[in-house]
JSON list of C-alpha atoms in Angstrom, two decimals:
[
{"chain": "D", "resi": 1, "resn": "MET", "atom": "CA", "xyz": [38.95, -26.79, 39.08]},
{"chain": "D", "resi": 2, "resn": "ASN", "atom": "CA", "xyz": [41.41, -27.36, 36.23]},
{"chain": "D", "resi": 3, "resn": "ILE", "atom": "CA", "xyz": [41.35, -26.79, 32.48]},
{"chain": "D", "resi": 4, "resn": "PHE", "atom": "CA", "xyz": [40.39, -30.40, 31.71]},
{"chain": "D", "resi": 5, "resn": "ARG", "atom": "CA", "xyz": [37.38, -30.37, 34.00]},
{"chain": "D", "resi": 6, "resn": "LEU", "atom": "CA", "xyz": [36.26, -26.95, 32.74]},
{"chain": "D", "resi": 7, "resn": "THR", "atom": "CA", "xyz": [36.53, -27.89, 29.07]},
{"chain": "D", "resi": 8, "resn": "GLY", "atom": "CA", "xyz": [34.93, -31.25, 29.85]},
{"chain": "D", "resi": 9, "resn": "ASP", "atom": "CA", "xyz": [31.98, -29.52, 31.48]},
{"chain": "D", "resi": 10, "resn": "LEU", "atom": "CA", "xyz": [31.67, -27.11, 28.55]},
{"chain": "D", "resi": 11, "resn": "SER", "atom": "CA", "xyz": [31.79, -30.00, 26.08]},
{"chain": "D", "resi": 12, "resn": "HIS", "atom": "CA", "xyz": [29.08, -31.79, 28.07]},
{"chain": "D", "resi": 13, "resn": "LEU", "atom": "CA", "xyz": [26.95, -28.65, 28.14]},
{"chain": "D", "resi": 14, "resn": "GLY", "atom": "CA", "xyz": [27.57, -28.15, 24.43]},
{"chain": "D", "resi": 15, "resn": "ALA", "atom": "CA", "xyz": [26.36, -31.68, 23.69]},
{"chain": "D", "resi": 16, "resn": "ILE", "atom": "CA", "xyz": [23.13, -31.07, 25.61]},
{"chain": "D", "resi": 17, "resn": "ILE", "atom": "CA", "xyz": [22.51, -27.74, 23.86]},
{"chain": "D", "resi": 18, "resn": "ILE", "atom": "CA", "xyz": [23.18, -29.28, 20.42]},
{"chain": "D", "resi": 19, "resn": "LEU", "atom": "CA", "xyz": [20.67, -32.04, 21.12]},
{"chain": "D", "resi": 20, "resn": "LEU", "atom": "CA", "xyz": [17.95, -29.70, 22.39]},
{"chain": "D", "resi": 21, "resn": "LEU", "atom": "CA", "xyz": [18.43, -27.31, 19.47]},
{"chain": "D", "resi": 22, "resn": "LYS", "atom": "CA", "xyz": [18.38, -30.20, 17.02]},
{"chain": "D", "resi": 23, "resn": "ILE", "atom": "CA", "xyz": [15.05, -31.44, 18.33]},
{"chain": "D", "resi": 24, "resn": "TRP", "atom": "CA", "xyz": [13.47, -27.99, 18.71]},
{"chain": "D", "resi": 25, "resn": "LYS", "atom": "CA", "xyz": [14.55, -26.54, 15.35]},
{"chain": "D", "resi": 26, "resn": "SER", "atom": "CA", "xyz": [13.69, -29.64, 13.33]},
{"chain": "D", "resi": 27, "resn": "ARG", "atom": "CA", "xyz": [10.54, -30.27, 15.38]},
{"chain": "D", "resi": 28, "resn": "SER", "atom": "CA", "xyz": [11.62, -33.89, 15.35]},
{"chain": "D", "resi": 29, "resn": "CYS", "atom": "CA", "xyz": [13.44, -36.38, 17.54]},
{"chain": "D", "resi": 30, "resn": "ALA", "atom": "CA", "xyz": [14.13, -38.80, 14.69]},
{"chain": "D", "resi": 31, "resn": "GLY", "atom": "CA", "xyz": [17.37, -40.69, 15.23]},
{"chain": "D", "resi": 32, "resn": "ILE", "atom": "CA", "xyz": [17.50, -39.89, 18.95]},
{"chain": "D", "resi": 33, "resn": "SER", "atom": "CA", "xyz": [17.24, -42.66, 21.50]},
{"chain": "D", "resi": 34, "resn": "GLY", "atom": "CA", "xyz": [14.65, -41.73, 24.10]},
{"chain": "D", "resi": 35, "resn": "LYS", "atom": "CA", "xyz": [15.90, -44.58, 26.25]},
{"chain": "D", "resi": 36, "resn": "SER", "atom": "CA", "xyz": [19.41, -43.11, 26.45]},
{"chain": "D", "resi": 37, "resn": "GLN", "atom": "CA", "xyz": [17.88, -39.79, 27.46]},
{"chain": "D", "resi": 38, "resn": "ILE", "atom": "CA", "xyz": [15.82, -41.46, 30.20]},
{"chain": "D", "resi": 39, "resn": "LEU", "atom": "CA", "xyz": [18.98, -43.10, 31.50]},
{"chain": "D", "resi": 40, "resn": "PHE", "atom": "CA", "xyz": [20.81, -39.77, 31.54]},
{"chain": "D", "resi": 41, "resn": "ALA", "atom": "CA", "xyz": [17.89, -38.21, 33.45]},
{"chain": "D", "resi": 42, "resn": "ILE", "atom": "CA", "xyz": [18.20, -41.01, 36.01]},
{"chain": "D", "resi": 43, "resn": "VAL", "atom": "CA", "xyz": [21.97, -40.46, 36.16]},
{"chain": "D", "resi": 44, "resn": "PHE", "atom": "CA", "xyz": [21.69, -36.75, 36.96]},
{"chain": "D", "resi": 45, "resn": "THR", "atom": "CA", "xyz": [18.81, -37.20, 39.40]},
{"chain": "D", "resi": 46, "resn": "THR", "atom": "CA", "xyz": [20.59, -39.84, 41.48]},
{"chain": "D", "resi": 47, "resn": "ARG", "atom": "CA", "xyz": [23.97, -38.10, 41.31]},
{"chain": "D", "resi": 48, "resn": "TYR", "atom": "CA", "xyz": [22.89, -34.61, 42.29]},
{"chain": "D", "resi": 49, "resn": "LEU", "atom": "CA", "xyz": [20.66, -35.29, 45.26]},
{"chain": "D", "resi": 50, "resn": "ASP", "atom": "CA", "xyz": [23.40, -33.59, 47.25]},
{"chain": "D", "resi": 51, "resn": "LEU", "atom": "CA", "xyz": [21.87, -30.32, 46.02]},
{"chain": "D", "resi": 52, "resn": "LEU", "atom": "CA", "xyz": [19.48, -30.80, 48.93]},
{"chain": "D", "resi": 53, "resn": "THR", "atom": "CA", "xyz": [22.18, -31.37, 51.52]},
{"chain": "D", "resi": 54, "resn": "ALA", "atom": "CA", "xyz": [25.32, -29.42, 50.58]},
{"chain": "D", "resi": 55, "resn": "PHE", "atom": "CA", "xyz": [26.51, -26.28, 48.80]},
{"chain": "D", "resi": 56, "resn": "ILE", "atom": "CA", "xyz": [29.89, -26.49, 47.06]},
{"chain": "D", "resi": 57, "resn": "SER", "atom": "CA", "xyz": [29.93, -23.44, 44.79]},
{"chain": "D", "resi": 58, "resn": "LEU", "atom": "CA", "xyz": [27.64, -21.38, 42.60]},
{"chain": "D", "resi": 59, "resn": "TYR", "atom": "CA", "xyz": [29.23, -22.90, 39.50]},
{"chain": "D", "resi": 60, "resn": "ASN", "atom": "CA", "xyz": [28.71, -26.43, 40.81]},
{"chain": "D", "resi": 61, "resn": "THR", "atom": "CA", "xyz": [25.08, -25.79, 41.75]},
{"chain": "D", "resi": 62, "resn": "CYS", "atom": "CA", "xyz": [24.23, -24.08, 38.45]},
{"chain": "D", "resi": 63, "resn": "MET", "atom": "CA", "xyz": [25.73, -26.86, 36.35]},
{"chain": "D", "resi": 64, "resn": "LYS", "atom": "CA", "xyz": [23.89, -29.54, 38.32]},
{"chain": "D", "resi": 65, "resn": "VAL", "atom": "CA", "xyz": [20.56, -27.74, 37.96]},
{"chain": "D", "resi": 66, "resn": "ILE", "atom": "CA", "xyz": [21.16, -27.23, 34.22]},
{"chain": "D", "resi": 67, "resn": "TYR", "atom": "CA", "xyz": [22.01, -30.90, 33.67]},
{"chain": "D", "resi": 68, "resn": "ILE", "atom": "CA", "xyz": [18.93, -32.10, 35.54]},
{"chain": "D", "resi": 69, "resn": "GLY", "atom": "CA", "xyz": [16.60, -29.57, 33.90]},
{"chain": "D", "resi": 70, "resn": "CYS", "atom": "CA", "xyz": [17.88, -30.18, 30.38]},
{"chain": "D", "resi": 71, "resn": "SER", "atom": "CA", "xyz": [17.74, -33.96, 30.74]},
{"chain": "D", "resi": 72, "resn": "TYR", "atom": "CA", "xyz": [14.06, -33.87, 31.71]},
{"chain": "D", "resi": 73, "resn": "ALA", "atom": "CA", "xyz": [13.34, -31.27, 29.02]},
{"chain": "D", "resi": 74, "resn": "THR", "atom": "CA", "xyz": [14.83, -33.63, 26.44]},
{"chain": "D", "resi": 75, "resn": "VAL", "atom": "CA", "xyz": [12.74, -36.55, 27.69]},
{"chain": "D", "resi": 76, "resn": "TYR", "atom": "CA", "xyz": [9.63, -34.33, 27.55]},
{"chain": "D", "resi": 77, "resn": "LEU", "atom": "CA", "xyz": [10.34, -33.29, 23.96]},
{"chain": "D", "resi": 78, "resn": "ILE", "atom": "CA", "xyz": [10.88, -36.89, 22.86]},
{"chain": "D", "resi": 79, "resn": "TYR", "atom": "CA", "xyz": [7.99, -38.58, 24.63]},
{"chain": "D", "resi": 80, "resn": "MET", "atom": "CA", "xyz": [5.44, -35.78, 24.77]},
{"chain": "D", "resi": 81, "resn": "LYS", "atom": "CA", "xyz": [5.79, -32.80, 22.46]},
{"chain": "D", "resi": 82, "resn": "PHE", "atom": "CA", "xyz": [7.32, -34.54, 19.43]},
{"chain": "D", "resi": 83, "resn": "ARG", "atom": "CA", "xyz": [6.27, -38.10, 20.22]},
{"chain": "D", "resi": 84, "resn": "ALA", "atom": "CA", "xyz": [4.92, -38.61, 16.68]},
{"chain": "D", "resi": 85, "resn": "THR", "atom": "CA", "xyz": [8.48, -38.35, 15.31]},
{"chain": "D", "resi": 86, "resn": "TYR", "atom": "CA", "xyz": [10.02, -40.76, 17.83]},
{"chain": "D", "resi": 87, "resn": "ASP", "atom": "CA", "xyz": [11.33, -43.97, 16.27]},
{"chain": "D", "resi": 88, "resn": "GLY", "atom": "CA", "xyz": [10.40, -46.47, 18.96]},
{"chain": "D", "resi": 89, "resn": "ASN", "atom": "CA", "xyz": [10.82, -49.44, 16.62]},
{"chain": "D", "resi": 90, "resn": "HIS", "atom": "CA", "xyz": [14.56, -48.90, 16.32]},
{"chain": "D", "resi": 91, "resn": "ASP", "atom": "CA", "xyz": [14.99, -47.68, 19.90]},
{"chain": "D", "resi": 92, "resn": "SER", "atom": "CA", "xyz": [14.56, -51.20, 21.22]},
{"chain": "D", "resi": 93, "resn": "PHE", "atom": "CA", "xyz": [17.44, -51.64, 23.66]},
{"chain": "D", "resi": 94, "resn": "ARG", "atom": "CA", "xyz": [16.23, -53.13, 26.97]},
{"chain": "D", "resi": 95, "resn": "MET", "atom": "CA", "xyz": [17.07, -50.55, 29.65]},
{"chain": "D", "resi": 96, "resn": "GLU", "atom": "CA", "xyz": [16.61, -53.07, 32.45]},
{"chain": "D", "resi": 97, "resn": "PHE", "atom": "CA", "xyz": [19.67, -54.92, 31.13]},
{"chain": "D", "resi": 98, "resn": "LEU", "atom": "CA", "xyz": [21.68, -51.89, 32.21]},
{"chain": "D", "resi": 99, "resn": "VAL", "atom": "CA", "xyz": [19.80, -50.55, 35.23]},
{"chain": "D", "resi": 100, "resn": "VAL", "atom": "CA", "xyz": [19.50, -53.82, 37.17]},
{"chain": "D", "resi": 101, "resn": "PRO", "atom": "CA", "xyz": [23.16, -54.99, 36.92]},
{"chain": "D", "resi": 102, "resn": "VAL", "atom": "CA", "xyz": [24.42, -51.45, 37.56]},
{"chain": "D", "resi": 103, "resn": "GLY", "atom": "CA", "xyz": [22.17, -51.18, 40.63]},
{"chain": "D", "resi": 104, "resn": "GLY", "atom": "CA", "xyz": [23.51, -54.44, 41.99]},
{"chain": "D", "resi": 105, "resn": "LEU", "atom": "CA", "xyz": [27.11, -53.40, 41.32]},
{"chain": "D", "resi": 106, "resn": "ALA", "atom": "CA", "xyz": [26.57, -50.07, 43.10]},
{"chain": "D", "resi": 107, "resn": "VAL", "atom": "CA", "xyz": [25.37, -51.89, 46.21]},
{"chain": "D", "resi": 108, "resn": "LEU", "atom": "CA", "xyz": [28.34, -54.27, 46.16]},
{"chain": "D", "resi": 109, "resn": "ILE", "atom": "CA", "xyz": [31.14, -51.86, 45.18]},
{"chain": "D", "resi": 110, "resn": "ASN", "atom": "CA", "xyz": [31.03, -48.33, 46.59]},
{"chain": "D", "resi": 111, "resn": "HIS", "atom": "CA", "xyz": [33.06, -45.96, 48.75]},
{"chain": "D", "resi": 112, "resn": "ASP", "atom": "CA", "xyz": [30.61, -45.98, 51.65]},
{"chain": "D", "resi": 113, "resn": "PHE", "atom": "CA", "xyz": [27.51, -48.06, 52.28]},
{"chain": "D", "resi": 114, "resn": "SER", "atom": "CA", "xyz": [25.09, -45.19, 52.69]},
{"chain": "D", "resi": 115, "resn": "PHE", "atom": "CA", "xyz": [21.98, -44.20, 50.73]},
{"chain": "D", "resi": 116, "resn": "LEU", "atom": "CA", "xyz": [23.38, -41.11, 48.97]},
{"chain": "D", "resi": 117, "resn": "GLU", "atom": "CA", "xyz": [26.77, -42.74, 48.31]},
{"chain": "D", "resi": 118, "resn": "ILE", "atom": "CA", "xyz": [25.16, -45.81, 46.73]},
{"chain": "D", "resi": 119, "resn": "LEU", "atom": "CA", "xyz": [23.00, -43.59, 44.53]},
{"chain": "D", "resi": 120, "resn": "TRP", "atom": "CA", "xyz": [26.07, -41.55, 43.52]},
{"chain": "D", "resi": 121, "resn": "THR", "atom": "CA", "xyz": [27.96, -44.75, 42.67]},
{"chain": "D", "resi": 122, "resn": "PHE", "atom": "CA", "xyz": [24.93, -46.05, 40.76]},
{"chain": "D", "resi": 123, "resn": "SER", "atom": "CA", "xyz": [24.91, -42.84, 38.68]},
{"chain": "D", "resi": 124, "resn": "ILE", "atom": "CA", "xyz": [28.61, -43.17, 37.86]},
{"chain": "D", "resi": 125, "resn": "TYR", "atom": "CA", "xyz": [28.21, -46.76, 36.70]},
{"chain": "D", "resi": 126, "resn": "LEU", "atom": "CA", "xyz": [25.02, -46.02, 34.79]},
{"chain": "D", "resi": 127, "resn": "GLU", "atom": "CA", "xyz": [26.47, -43.01, 32.96]},
{"chain": "D", "resi": 128, "resn": "SER", "atom": "CA", "xyz": [29.27, -45.20, 31.62]},
{"chain": "D", "resi": 129, "resn": "VAL", "atom": "CA", "xyz": [26.75, -47.31, 29.67]},
{"chain": "D", "resi": 130, "resn": "ALA", "atom": "CA", "xyz": [23.81, -44.90, 29.22]},
{"chain": "D", "resi": 131, "resn": "ILE", "atom": "CA", "xyz": [24.82, -44.17, 25.63]},
{"chain": "D", "resi": 132, "resn": "LEU", "atom": "CA", "xyz": [24.45, -47.83, 24.59]},
{"chain": "D", "resi": 133, "resn": "PRO", "atom": "CA", "xyz": [20.78, -47.51, 23.52]},
{"chain": "D", "resi": 134, "resn": "GLN", "atom": "CA", "xyz": [21.76, -44.61, 21.24]},
{"chain": "D", "resi": 135, "resn": "LEU", "atom": "CA", "xyz": [24.68, -46.52, 19.73]},
{"chain": "D", "resi": 136, "resn": "PHE", "atom": "CA", "xyz": [22.47, -49.60, 19.38]},
{"chain": "D", "resi": 137, "resn": "MET", "atom": "CA", "xyz": [19.86, -47.49, 17.57]},
{"chain": "D", "resi": 138, "resn": "ILE", "atom": "CA", "xyz": [22.47, -46.19, 15.13]},
{"chain": "D", "resi": 139, "resn": "SER", "atom": "CA", "xyz": [23.67, -49.74, 14.50]},
{"chain": "D", "resi": 140, "resn": "LYS", "atom": "CA", "xyz": [20.08, -50.77, 13.64]},
{"chain": "D", "resi": 141, "resn": "THR", "atom": "CA", "xyz": [19.35, -47.84, 11.32]},
{"chain": "D", "resi": 142, "resn": "GLY", "atom": "CA", "xyz": [22.84, -47.92, 9.84]},
{"chain": "D", "resi": 143, "resn": "GLU", "atom": "CA", "xyz": [23.24, -44.14, 9.83]},
{"chain": "D", "resi": 144, "resn": "ALA", "atom": "CA", "xyz": [22.97, -40.95, 11.86]},
{"chain": "D", "resi": 145, "resn": "GLU", "atom": "CA", "xyz": [22.23, -37.32, 11.04]},
{"chain": "D", "resi": 146, "resn": "THR", "atom": "CA", "xyz": [25.26, -35.04, 11.10]},
{"chain": "D", "resi": 147, "resn": "ILE", "atom": "CA", "xyz": [23.89, -32.95, 13.97]},
{"chain": "D", "resi": 148, "resn": "THR", "atom": "CA", "xyz": [23.37, -36.14, 16.00]},
{"chain": "D", "resi": 149, "resn": "THR", "atom": "CA", "xyz": [26.99, -37.12, 15.41]},
{"chain": "D", "resi": 150, "resn": "HIS", "atom": "CA", "xyz": [28.12, -33.70, 16.67]},
{"chain": "D", "resi": 151, "resn": "TYR", "atom": "CA", "xyz": [26.10, -34.32, 19.85]},
{"chain": "D", "resi": 152, "resn": "LEU", "atom": "CA", "xyz": [27.70, -37.73, 20.35]},
{"chain": "D", "resi": 153, "resn": "PHE", "atom": "CA", "xyz": [31.18, -36.38, 19.65]},
{"chain": "D", "resi": 154, "resn": "CYS", "atom": "CA", "xyz": [30.83, -33.65, 22.28]},
{"chain": "D", "resi": 155, "resn": "LEU", "atom": "CA", "xyz": [29.47, -36.20, 24.74]},
{"chain": "D", "resi": 156, "resn": "GLY", "atom": "CA", "xyz": [32.40, -38.54, 24.15]},
{"chain": "D", "resi": 157, "resn": "LEU", "atom": "CA", "xyz": [34.88, -35.67, 24.29]},
{"chain": "D", "resi": 158, "resn": "TYR", "atom": "CA", "xyz": [33.50, -34.63, 27.67]},
{"chain": "D", "resi": 159, "resn": "ARG", "atom": "CA", "xyz": [34.22, -38.05, 29.11]},
{"chain": "D", "resi": 160, "resn": "ALA", "atom": "CA", "xyz": [37.68, -38.24, 27.56]},
{"chain": "D", "resi": 161, "resn": "LEU", "atom": "CA", "xyz": [38.56, -34.82, 29.01]},
{"chain": "D", "resi": 162, "resn": "TYR", "atom": "CA", "xyz": [37.39, -35.98, 32.41]},
{"chain": "D", "resi": 163, "resn": "LEU", "atom": "CA", "xyz": [39.91, -38.81, 32.27]},
{"chain": "D", "resi": 164, "resn": "PHE", "atom": "CA", "xyz": [42.64, -36.17, 31.94]},
{"chain": "D", "resi": 165, "resn": "ASN", "atom": "CA", "xyz": [40.98, -34.33, 34.82]},
{"chain": "D", "resi": 166, "resn": "TRP", "atom": "CA", "xyz": [41.40, -37.40, 37.03]},
{"chain": "D", "resi": 167, "resn": "ILE", "atom": "CA", "xyz": [45.05, -37.72, 35.98]},
{"chain": "D", "resi": 168, "resn": "TRP", "atom": "CA", "xyz": [45.61, -34.03, 36.79]},
{"chain": "D", "resi": 169, "resn": "ARG", "atom": "CA", "xyz": [43.97, -34.38, 40.18]},
{"chain": "D", "resi": 170, "resn": "PHE", "atom": "CA", "xyz": [46.04, -37.44, 41.01]},
{"chain": "D", "resi": 171, "resn": "TYR", "atom": "CA", "xyz": [49.36, -35.76, 40.22]},
{"chain": "D", "resi": 172, "resn": "PHE", "atom": "CA", "xyz": [48.63, -32.28, 41.56]},
{"chain": "D", "resi": 173, "resn": "GLU", "atom": "CA", "xyz": [46.07, -32.91, 44.33]},
{"chain": "D", "resi": 174, "resn": "GLY", "atom": "CA", "xyz": [46.78, -36.49, 45.35]},
{"chain": "D", "resi": 175, "resn": "PHE", "atom": "CA", "xyz": [43.14, -37.37, 44.67]},
{"chain": "D", "resi": 176, "resn": "PHE", "atom": "CA", "xyz": [42.30, -40.79, 43.24]},
{"chain": "D", "resi": 177, "resn": "ASP", "atom": "CA", "xyz": [38.79, -42.22, 42.68]},
{"chain": "D", "resi": 178, "resn": "MET", "atom": "CA", "xyz": [38.97, -45.73, 41.24]},
{"chain": "D", "resi": 179, "resn": "ILE", "atom": "CA", "xyz": [35.20, -45.99, 40.66]},
{"chain": "D", "resi": 180, "resn": "ALA", "atom": "CA", "xyz": [35.01, -42.79, 38.62]},
{"chain": "D", "resi": 181, "resn": "ILE", "atom": "CA", "xyz": [38.17, -43.59, 36.65]},
{"chain": "D", "resi": 182, "resn": "VAL", "atom": "CA", "xyz": [37.18, -47.15, 35.70]},
{"chain": "D", "resi": 183, "resn": "ALA", "atom": "CA", "xyz": [33.68, -46.03, 34.72]},
{"chain": "D", "resi": 184, "resn": "GLY", "atom": "CA", "xyz": [35.16, -43.17, 32.69]},
{"chain": "D", "resi": 185, "resn": "VAL", "atom": "CA", "xyz": [37.50, -45.54, 30.85]},
{"chain": "D", "resi": 186, "resn": "VAL", "atom": "CA", "xyz": [34.60, -47.89, 30.04]},
{"chain": "D", "resi": 187, "resn": "GLN", "atom": "CA", "xyz": [32.51, -44.99, 28.74]},
{"chain": "D", "resi": 188, "resn": "THR", "atom": "CA", "xyz": [35.35, -43.63, 26.60]},
{"chain": "D", "resi": 189, "resn": "VAL", "atom": "CA", "xyz": [36.05, -47.06, 25.12]},
{"chain": "D", "resi": 190, "resn": "LEU", "atom": "CA", "xyz": [32.42, -47.32, 24.03]},
{"chain": "D", "resi": 191, "resn": "TYR", "atom": "CA", "xyz": [32.91, -44.18, 21.93]},
{"chain": "D", "resi": 192, "resn": "CYS", "atom": "CA", "xyz": [36.10, -45.34, 20.20]},
{"chain": "D", "resi": 193, "resn": "ASP", "atom": "CA", "xyz": [34.47, -46.77, 17.07]},
{"chain": "D", "resi": 194, "resn": "PHE", "atom": "CA", "xyz": [32.25, -43.72, 16.82]},
{"chain": "D", "resi": 195, "resn": "PHE", "atom": "CA", "xyz": [35.25, -41.36, 17.16]},
{"chain": "D", "resi": 196, "resn": "TYR", "atom": "CA", "xyz": [36.94, -43.17, 14.27]},
{"chain": "D", "resi": 197, "resn": "LEU", "atom": "CA", "xyz": [33.86, -42.84, 12.02]},
{"chain": "D", "resi": 198, "resn": "TYR", "atom": "CA", "xyz": [33.40, -39.20, 13.06]},
{"chain": "D", "resi": 199, "resn": "VAL", "atom": "CA", "xyz": [36.97, -38.27, 12.08]},
{"chain": "D", "resi": 200, "resn": "THR", "atom": "CA", "xyz": [37.08, -40.31, 8.86]},
{"chain": "D", "resi": 201, "resn": "LYS", "atom": "CA", "xyz": [33.59, -39.42, 7.61]},
{"chain": "D", "resi": 202, "resn": "VAL", "atom": "CA", "xyz": [31.77, -36.57, 9.33]},
{"chain": "D", "resi": 203, "resn": "LEU", "atom": "CA", "xyz": [34.76, -34.21, 9.50]},
{"chain": "D", "resi": 204, "resn": "LYS", "atom": "CA", "xyz": [35.27, -34.83, 5.78]},
{"chain": "D", "resi": 205, "resn": "GLY", "atom": "CA", "xyz": [31.71, -33.75, 5.03]},
{"chain": "D", "resi": 206, "resn": "LYS", "atom": "CA", "xyz": [30.30, -37.24, 4.60]},
{"chain": "D", "resi": 207, "resn": "LYS", "atom": "CA", "xyz": [27.22, -38.65, 6.32]},
{"chain": "D", "resi": 208, "resn": "LEU", "atom": "CA", "xyz": [27.90, -41.17, 9.04]},
{"chain": "D", "resi": 209, "resn": "SER", "atom": "CA", "xyz": [26.76, -44.55, 7.76]},
{"chain": "D", "resi": 210, "resn": "LEU", "atom": "CA", "xyz": [27.80, -47.97, 8.91]},
{"chain": "D", "resi": 211, "resn": "PRO", "atom": "CA", "xyz": [29.16, -50.62, 6.57]},
{"chain": "D", "resi": 212, "resn": "ALA", "atom": "CA", "xyz": [26.45, -52.98, 5.31]}
]
């Protein structure tokens, strides 16, 4: 454990809490991509199957259970409890365009050709692009609520901090995971435009809206 991983985990947890509170308090999931949330639920489910086979630490186990539980809670709120507020017309990104290629890539490029390792690799690849339906939805509507932008910022910050975590581990532990690093870079790059808009608009008290 190092400061970058810890703050990354806290940023990730903060993003999840912000999203759940946003939906619950407003009684609405308007502006939230249900498809991105389904993809994140798939990511956590396939990544943390090792909960059934290994114990690393109490912290590790608790965080995994929280991520899985919160991801399914979010999907439930969007597609069941507050379904009437879900904007399915704008949430039109085709998930299979992500899941199928990522699945094939996980089978071809992995650390070990075993069931759990392929699923872990699949989750790493899928997480790097799981936010695309949400970004695509924002591009279609042309704007996003401020609370939604805070959620996305924390989510992007988590991934950026994890890149520093990998650098730290390489220099101080001699640990290097090419799959995780490349996927992390891809995911961070996807947030770059959003980070720019967040700093230049949201932090100045303006609503995030895209140029016409």
